[in-house]
PDB file of N, CA and C in Angstrom:
ATOM      1  N   MET A  20       0.689  -1.246   0.330  1.00  0.00           N
ATOM      2  CA  MET A  20       0.065   0.205   0.130  1.00  0.00           C
ATOM      3  C   MET A  20       0.618   1.005   0.006  1.00  0.00           C
ATOM      4  N   SER A  21       0.804   2.264  -0.584  1.00  0.00           N
ATOM      5  CA  SER A  21       1.491   3.714  -1.353  1.00  0.00           C
ATOM      6  C   SER A  21       1.010   4.356  -0.283  1.00  0.00           C
ATOM      7  N   ILE A  22       1.400   5.458  -0.025  1.00  0.00           N
ATOM      8  CA  ILE A  22       1.333   6.304   1.148  1.00  0.00           C
ATOM      9  C   ILE A  22       1.082   7.167   0.007  1.00  0.00           C
ATOM     10  N   PRO A  23      -0.011   8.757   0.122  1.00  0.00           N
ATOM     11  CA  PRO A  23       0.413   9.932  -0.966  1.00  0.00           C
ATOM     12  C   PRO A  23       0.946  10.594  -0.430  1.00  0.00           C
ATOM     13  N   ILE A  24       1.751  11.373  -1.033  1.00  0.00           N
ATOM     14  CA  ILE A  24       2.594  12.497  -1.136  1.00  0.00           C
ATOM     15  C   ILE A  24       2.479  14.014  -2.718  1.00  0.00           C
ATOM     16  N   VAL A  25       1.811  15.180  -1.978  1.00  0.00           N
ATOM     17  CA  VAL A  25       2.058  16.214  -2.709  1.00  0.00           C
ATOM     18  C   VAL A  25       3.368  16.615  -2.615  1.00  0.00           C
ATOM     19  N   LEU A  26       3.916  17.251  -3.405  1.00  0.00           N
ATOM     20  CA  LEU A  26       5.274  17.674  -4.057  1.00  0.00           C
ATOM     21  C   LEU A  26       4.820  19.291  -4.465  1.00  0.00           C
ATOM     22  N   ASP A  27       5.668  20.278  -3.897  1.00  0.00           N
ATOM     23  CA  ASP A  27       5.544  21.685  -4.073  1.00  0.00           C
ATOM     24  C   ASP A  27       6.179  22.576  -5.378  1.00  0.00           C
ATOM     25  N   LYS A  28       6.216  23.155  -5.948  1.00  0.00           N
ATOM     26  CA  LYS A  28       6.763  23.222  -7.252  1.00  0.00           C
ATOM     27  C   LYS A  28       8.092  23.114  -7.034  1.00  0.00           C
ATOM     28  N   SER A  29       9.019  23.666  -6.826  1.00  0.00           N
ATOM     29  CA  SER A  29      10.521  23.534  -6.480  1.00  0.00           C
ATOM     30  C   SER A  29      11.003  22.568  -6.128  1.00  0.00           C
ATOM     31  N   THR A  30      10.332  21.405  -5.428  1.00  0.00           N
ATOM     32  CA  THR A  30      10.738  20.004  -5.166  1.00  0.00           C
ATOM     33  C   THR A  30      10.276  19.476  -6.545  1.00  0.00           C
ATOM     34  N   PHE A  31       8.879  20.252  -7.473  1.00  0.00           N
ATOM     35  CA  PHE A  31       8.271  19.238  -8.568  1.00  0.00           C
ATOM     36  C   PHE A  31       9.391  19.487  -9.469  1.00  0.00           C
ATOM     37  N   GLN A  32       9.886  20.391  -9.733  1.00  0.00           N
ATOM     38  CA  GLN A  32      10.806  20.790 -11.401  1.00  0.00           C
ATOM     39  C   GLN A  32      12.277  20.283 -10.486  1.00  0.00           C
ATOM     40  N   GLY A  33      12.859  20.452 -10.086  1.00  0.00           N
ATOM     41  CA  GLY A  33      14.578  20.080  -9.321  1.00  0.00           C
ATOM     42  C   GLY A  33      14.445  18.533  -9.245  1.00  0.00           C
ATOM     43  N   LEU A  34      13.066  17.534  -9.266  1.00  0.00           N
ATOM     44  CA  LEU A  34      13.383  16.101  -9.569  1.00  0.00           C
ATOM     45  C   LEU A  34      13.319  16.362 -11.221  1.00  0.00           C
ATOM     46  N   ASN A  35      14.482  15.097 -11.489  1.00  0.00           N
ATOM     47  CA  ASN A  35      14.589  14.371 -13.016  1.00  0.00           C
ATOM     48  C   ASN A  35      13.414  13.442 -13.451  1.00  0.00           C
ATOM     49  N   TYR A  36      13.115  13.311 -13.944  1.00  0.00           N
ATOM     50  CA  TYR A  36      12.128  12.244 -14.896  1.00  0.00           C
ATOM     51  C   TYR A  36      12.229  10.566 -14.066  1.00  0.00           C
ATOM     52  N   GLU A  37      13.203  10.513 -13.824  1.00  0.00           N
ATOM     53  CA  GLU A  37      13.708   9.031 -12.926  1.00  0.00           C
ATOM     54  C   GLU A  37      13.767   9.324 -11.532  1.00  0.00           C
ATOM     55  N   ASP A  38      13.784  10.139 -10.856  1.00  0.00           N
ATOM     56  CA  ASP A  38      13.243  10.647  -9.717  1.00  0.00           C
ATOM     57  C   ASP A  38      11.904  10.420  -9.366  1.00  0.00           C
ATOM     58  N   ILE A  39      11.166  10.994 -10.217  1.00  0.00           N
ATOM     59  CA  ILE A  39       9.373  11.155 -10.848  1.00  0.00           C
ATOM     60  C   ILE A  39       9.276   9.630 -10.715  1.00  0.00           C
ATOM     61  N   VAL A  40       9.682   8.813 -11.226  1.00  0.00           N
ATOM     62  CA  VAL A  40       9.046   7.058 -11.889  1.00  0.00           C
ATOM     63  C   VAL A  40       9.109   6.249 -10.625  1.00  0.00           C
ATOM     64  N   GLU A  41      10.744   6.707 -10.157  1.00  0.00           N
ATOM     65  CA  GLU A  41      10.724   6.203  -8.473  1.00  0.00           C
ATOM     66  C   GLU A  41       9.796   6.563  -7.395  1.00  0.00           C
ATOM     67  N   LEU A  42       9.198   7.705  -7.403  1.00  0.00           N
ATOM     68  CA  LEU A  42       8.785   8.435  -6.149  1.00  0.00           C
ATOM     69  C   LEU A  42       7.675   7.559  -6.080  1.00  0.00           C
ATOM     70  N   HIS A  43       6.777   7.817  -7.659  1.00  0.00           N
ATOM     71  CA  HIS A  43       5.504   6.316  -8.085  1.00  0.00           C
ATOM     72  C   HIS A  43       5.919   5.468  -7.576  1.00  0.00           C
ATOM     73  N   LYS A  44       6.997   4.386  -7.384  1.00  0.00           N
ATOM     74  CA  LYS A  44       6.749   2.931  -6.671  1.00  0.00           C
ATOM     75  C   LYS A  44       5.885   3.126  -5.533  1.00  0.00           C
ATOM     76  N   TYR A  45       6.966   3.807  -4.370  1.00  0.00           N
ATOM     77  CA  TYR A  45       6.297   3.980  -3.331  1.00  0.00           C
ATOM     78  C   TYR A  45       5.556   4.730  -2.460  1.00  0.00           C
ATOM     79  N   TYR A  46       5.165   5.908  -3.189  1.00  0.00           N
ATOM     80  CA  TYR A  46       4.168   7.198  -3.357  1.00  0.00           C
ATOM     81  C   TYR A  46       2.966   6.448  -3.935  1.00  0.00           C
ATOM     82  N   ILE A  47       1.912   7.057  -3.944  1.00  0.00           N
ATOM     83  CA  ILE A  47       0.574   8.114  -4.798  1.00  0.00           C
ATOM     84  C   ILE A  47       1.291   8.810  -5.091  1.00  0.00           C
ATOM     85  N   VAL A  48       1.437   9.924  -6.500  1.00  0.00           N
ATOM     86  CA  VAL A  48       1.959  11.088  -6.065  1.00  0.00           C
ATOM     87  C   VAL A  48       0.861  11.697  -6.684  1.00  0.00           C
ATOM     88  N   ASN A  49       0.331  12.924  -5.608  1.00  0.00           N
ATOM     89  CA  ASN A  49      -0.622  13.941  -5.761  1.00  0.00           C
ATOM     90  C   ASN A  49      -0.093  15.486  -6.428  1.00  0.00           C
ATOM     91  N   VAL A  50      -1.048  15.137  -8.077  1.00  0.00           N
ATOM     92  CA  VAL A  50      -0.566  16.271  -9.155  1.00  0.00           C
ATOM     93  C   VAL A  50      -1.949  17.259  -9.020  1.00  0.00           C
ATOM     94  N   THR A  51      -1.600  18.317  -7.270  1.00  0.00           N
ATOM     95  CA  THR A  51      -2.236  18.993  -7.907  1.00  0.00           C
ATOM     96  C   THR A  51      -3.267  20.503  -8.618  1.00  0.00           C
ATOM     97  N   PRO A  52      -4.164  20.877  -8.747  1.00  0.00           N
ATOM     98  CA  PRO A  52      -4.191  21.580 -10.142  1.00  0.00           C
ATOM     99  C   PRO A  52      -3.692  22.657  -9.271  1.00  0.00           C
ATOM    100  N   LEU A  53      -3.242  23.202  -8.390  1.00  0.00           N
ATOM    101  CA  LEU A  53      -2.296  24.544  -8.155  1.00  0.00           C
ATOM    102  C   LEU A  53      -1.069  24.316  -8.911  1.00  0.00           C
ATOM    103  N   LEU A  54      -0.402  23.083  -8.384  1.00  0.00           N
ATOM    104  CA  LEU A  54       1.062  23.063  -9.165  1.00  0.00           C
ATOM    105  C   LEU A  54       0.927  22.626 -10.276  1.00  0.00           C
ATOM    106  N   VAL A  55      -0.392  22.704 -11.696  1.00  0.00           N
ATOM    107  CA  VAL A  55      -0.288  23.016 -12.627  1.00  0.00           C
ATOM    108  C   VAL A  55      -0.489  24.440 -12.642  1.00  0.00           C
ATOM    109  N   SER A  56      -1.209  24.285 -12.580  1.00  0.00           N
ATOM    110  CA  SER A  56      -1.505  25.945 -12.357  1.00  0.00           C
ATOM    111  C   SER A  56      -0.072  27.424 -11.897  1.00  0.00           C
ATOM    112  N   GLU A  57       0.359  26.555 -10.577  1.00  0.00           N
ATOM    113  CA  GLU A  57       1.914  27.307 -10.938  1.00  0.00           C
ATOM    114  C   GLU A  57       3.141  27.361 -12.066  1.00  0.00           C
ATOM    115  N   ILE A  58       2.599  25.853 -12.841  1.00  0.00           N
ATOM    116  CA  ILE A  58       3.667  25.899 -13.855  1.00  0.00           C
ATOM    117  C   ILE A  58       3.938  26.634 -15.572  1.00  0.00           C
ATOM    118  N   LEU A  59       2.012  26.292 -14.972  1.00  0.00           N
ATOM    119  CA  LEU A  59       1.969  27.016 -16.710  1.00  0.00           C
ATOM    120  C   LEU A  59       2.080  28.662 -15.936  1.00  0.00           C
ATOM    121  N   ASP A  60       1.854  29.252 -15.471  1.00  0.00           N
ATOM    122  CA  ASP A  60       2.147  30.372 -14.887  1.00  0.00           C
ATOM    123  C   ASP A  60       3.145  31.456 -15.439  1.00  0.00           C
ATOM    124  N   ASP A  61       4.597  29.989 -14.992  1.00  0.00           N
ATOM    125  CA  ASP A  61       5.617  30.128 -15.117  1.00  0.00           C
ATOM    126  C   ASP A  61       6.130  30.107 -16.197  1.00  0.00           C
ATOM    127  N   LEU A  62       5.670  29.199 -17.380  1.00  0.00           N
ATOM    128  CA  LEU A  62       5.829  29.364 -18.117  1.00  0.00           C
ATOM    129  C   LEU A  62       5.335  30.307 -19.243  1.00  0.00           C
ATOM    130  N   ALA A  63       4.295  30.714 -19.188  1.00  0.00           N
ATOM    131  CA  ALA A  63       3.543  32.459 -19.894  1.00  0.00           C
ATOM    132  C   ALA A  63       4.145  33.040 -19.286  1.00  0.00           C
ATOM    133  N   LYS A  64       4.487  33.123 -17.885  1.00  0.00           N
ATOM    134  CA  LYS A  64       5.357  34.289 -17.840  1.00  0.00           C
ATOM    135  C   LYS A  64       6.527  34.704 -19.010  1.00  0.00           C
ATOM    136  N   GLU A  65       7.624  33.588 -18.985  1.00  0.00           N
ATOM    137  CA  GLU A  65       8.804  33.784 -19.811  1.00  0.00           C
ATOM    138  C   GLU A  65       8.137  33.684 -20.919  1.00  0.00           C
ATOM    139  N   GLU A  66       6.744  33.362 -21.520  1.00  0.00           N
ATOM    140  CA  GLU A  66       6.342  33.461 -23.090  1.00  0.00           C
ATOM    141  C   GLU A  66       6.199  35.245 -23.044  1.00  0.00           C
ATOM    142  N   LYS A  67       5.367  36.045 -22.017  1.00  0.00           N
ATOM    143  CA  LYS A  67       5.242  37.252 -22.459  1.00  0.00           C
ATOM    144  C   LYS A  67       6.639  37.964 -21.769  1.00  0.00           C
ATOM    145  N   GLU A  68       7.486  37.862 -21.714  1.00  0.00           N
ATOM    146  CA  GLU A  68       8.669  38.663 -21.260  1.00  0.00           C
ATOM    147  C   GLU A  68       9.405  38.309 -22.894  1.00  0.00           C
ATOM    148  N   GLY A  69       8.876  37.367 -23.504  1.00  0.00           N
ATOM    149  CA  GLY A  69      10.046  37.688 -24.505  1.00  0.00           C
ATOM    150  C   GLY A  69      10.754  36.307 -25.380  1.00  0.00           C
ATOM    151  N   LYS A  70      10.605  35.770 -23.839  1.00  0.00           N
ATOM    152  CA  LYS A  70      11.841  34.687 -24.135  1.00  0.00           C
ATOM    153  C   LYS A  70      10.736  33.154 -24.079  1.00  0.00           C
ATOM    154  N   LYS A  71      10.479  32.312 -25.508  1.00  0.00           N
ATOM    155  CA  LYS A  71       9.860  31.382 -25.775  1.00  0.00           C
ATOM    156  C   LYS A  71      10.469  30.060 -24.545  1.00  0.00           C
ATOM    157  N   PRO A  72       9.732  29.640 -24.216  1.00  0.00           N
ATOM    158  CA  PRO A  72      10.144  27.907 -22.847  1.00  0.00           C
ATOM    159  C   PRO A  72      10.465  27.073 -24.261  1.00  0.00           C
ATOM    160  N   PRO A  73      11.921  26.861 -23.694  1.00  0.00           N
ATOM    161  CA  PRO A  73      11.587  26.025 -24.676  1.00  0.00           C
ATOM    162  C   PRO A  73      11.124  24.579 -24.883  1.00  0.00           C
ATOM    163  N   LYS A  74      10.744  23.721 -26.099  1.00  0.00           N
ATOM    164  CA  LYS A  74      10.263  22.651 -26.045  1.00  0.00           C
ATOM    165  C   LYS A  74      10.334  21.433 -24.972  1.00  0.00           C
ATOM    166  N   ASP A  75      11.913  21.582 -25.282  1.00  0.00           N
ATOM    167  CA  ASP A  75      12.233  20.377 -23.955  1.00  0.00           C
ATOM    168  C   ASP A  75      11.422  20.444 -22.298  1.00  0.00           C
ATOM    169  N   GLN A  76      11.801  22.134 -22.445  1.00  0.00           N
ATOM    170  CA  GLN A  76      11.441  22.318 -20.666  1.00  0.00           C
ATOM    171  C   GLN A  76       9.754  21.638 -20.473  1.00  0.00           C
ATOM    172  N   VAL A  77       9.236  22.118 -21.849  1.00  0.00           N
ATOM    173  CA  VAL A  77       7.806  21.966 -21.554  1.00  0.00           C
ATOM    174  C   VAL A  77       7.630  20.519 -21.740  1.00  0.00           C
ATOM    175  N   THR A  78       7.890  19.695 -22.552  1.00  0.00           N
ATOM    176  CA  THR A  78       8.113  18.327 -22.674  1.00  0.00           C
ATOM    177  C   THR A  78       8.404  17.711 -21.092  1.00  0.00           C
ATOM    178  N   ASP A  79       9.683  17.734 -20.587  1.00  0.00           N
ATOM    179  CA  ASP A  79       9.930  17.356 -19.822  1.00  0.00           C
ATOM    180  C   ASP A  79       8.599  18.027 -18.791  1.00  0.00           C
ATOM    181  N   LEU A  80       8.028  18.794 -18.342  1.00  0.00           N
ATOM    182  CA  LEU A  80       7.289  19.202 -17.108  1.00  0.00           C
ATOM    183  C   LEU A  80       5.910  18.444 -18.089  1.00  0.00           C
ATOM    184  N   ALA A  81       5.784  18.118 -18.743  1.00  0.00           N
ATOM    185  CA  ALA A  81       4.758  17.340 -19.046  1.00  0.00           C
ATOM    186  C   ALA A  81       5.007  15.948 -18.530  1.00  0.00           C
ATOM    187  N   LYS A  82       5.669  15.077 -19.415  1.00  0.00           N
ATOM    188  CA  LYS A  82       6.198  13.848 -19.172  1.00  0.00           C
ATOM    189  C   LYS A  82       6.250  13.062 -17.100  1.00  0.00           C
ATOM    190  N   LYS A  83       6.706  14.920 -16.256  1.00  0.00           N
ATOM    191  CA  LYS A  83       7.495  14.423 -14.775  1.00  0.00           C
ATOM    192  C   LYS A  83       5.467  14.437 -14.523  1.00  0.00           C
ATOM    193  N   CYS A  84       5.102  15.462 -14.954  1.00  0.00           N
ATOM    194  CA  CYS A  84       3.786  15.748 -14.626  1.00  0.00           C
ATOM    195  C   CYS A  84       2.579  14.390 -14.792  1.00  0.00           C
ATOM    196  N   PHE A  85       2.836  13.939 -15.396  1.00  0.00           N
ATOM    197  CA  PHE A  85       1.568  12.588 -15.724  1.00  0.00           C
ATOM    198  C   PHE A  85       2.521  11.765 -16.490  1.00  0.00           C
ATOM    199  N   ARG A  86       3.494  11.527 -15.447  1.00  0.00           N
ATOM    200  CA  ARG A  86       4.279  10.157 -16.317  1.00  0.00           C
ATOM    201  C   ARG A  86       4.290   9.160 -17.371  1.00  0.00           C
ATOM    202  N   ILE A  87       4.069  10.044 -18.567  1.00  0.00           N
ATOM    203  CA  ILE A  87       4.587   9.846 -19.906  1.00  0.00           C
ATOM    204  C   ILE A  87       5.591   9.176 -19.935  1.00  0.00           C
ATOM    205  N   THR A  88       5.494   7.699 -20.846  1.00  0.00           N
ATOM    206  CA  THR A  88       6.955   7.928 -20.947  1.00  0.00           C
ATOM    207  C   THR A  88       7.042   8.331 -22.332  1.00  0.00           C
ATOM    208  N   PRO A  89       9.454   8.354 -22.713  1.00  0.00           N
ATOM    209  CA  PRO A  89       9.259   9.512 -23.418  1.00  0.00           C
ATOM    210  C   PRO A  89       9.309   8.836 -24.832  1.00  0.00           C
ATOM    211  N   MET A  90       8.919   7.356 -25.049  1.00  0.00           N
ATOM    212  CA  MET A  90       8.815   6.832 -26.526  1.00  0.00           C
ATOM    213  C   MET A  90       7.304   7.687 -26.612  1.00  0.00           C
ATOM    214  N   LEU A  91       6.473   7.864 -26.276  1.00  0.00           N
ATOM    215  CA  LEU A  91       4.828   8.942 -26.526  1.00  0.00           C
ATOM    216  C   LEU A  91       5.074  10.092 -27.009  1.00  0.00           C
ATOM    217  N   ILE A  92       6.517  10.547 -26.823  1.00  0.00           N
ATOM    218  CA  ILE A  92       6.694  12.305 -27.198  1.00  0.00           C
ATOM    219  C   ILE A  92       7.476  12.518 -28.039  1.00  0.00           C
TER     220      ILE A  92
END
């Protein structure tokens, strides 16, 4: 039986995909709407400032958020 865990934005962004997969082995990782909203706001802020967020960064965050296998993207 797994224990639920909620990650804040800085922890979530600091972990790589392999770490997120490892967390899923031992915990039920809850991706809260607030976390998704904060990440989307950060990406939108970069775009407003004239910096287009790299596609790799957006893809990486999506993979970590939904644990998508790299072959699907």
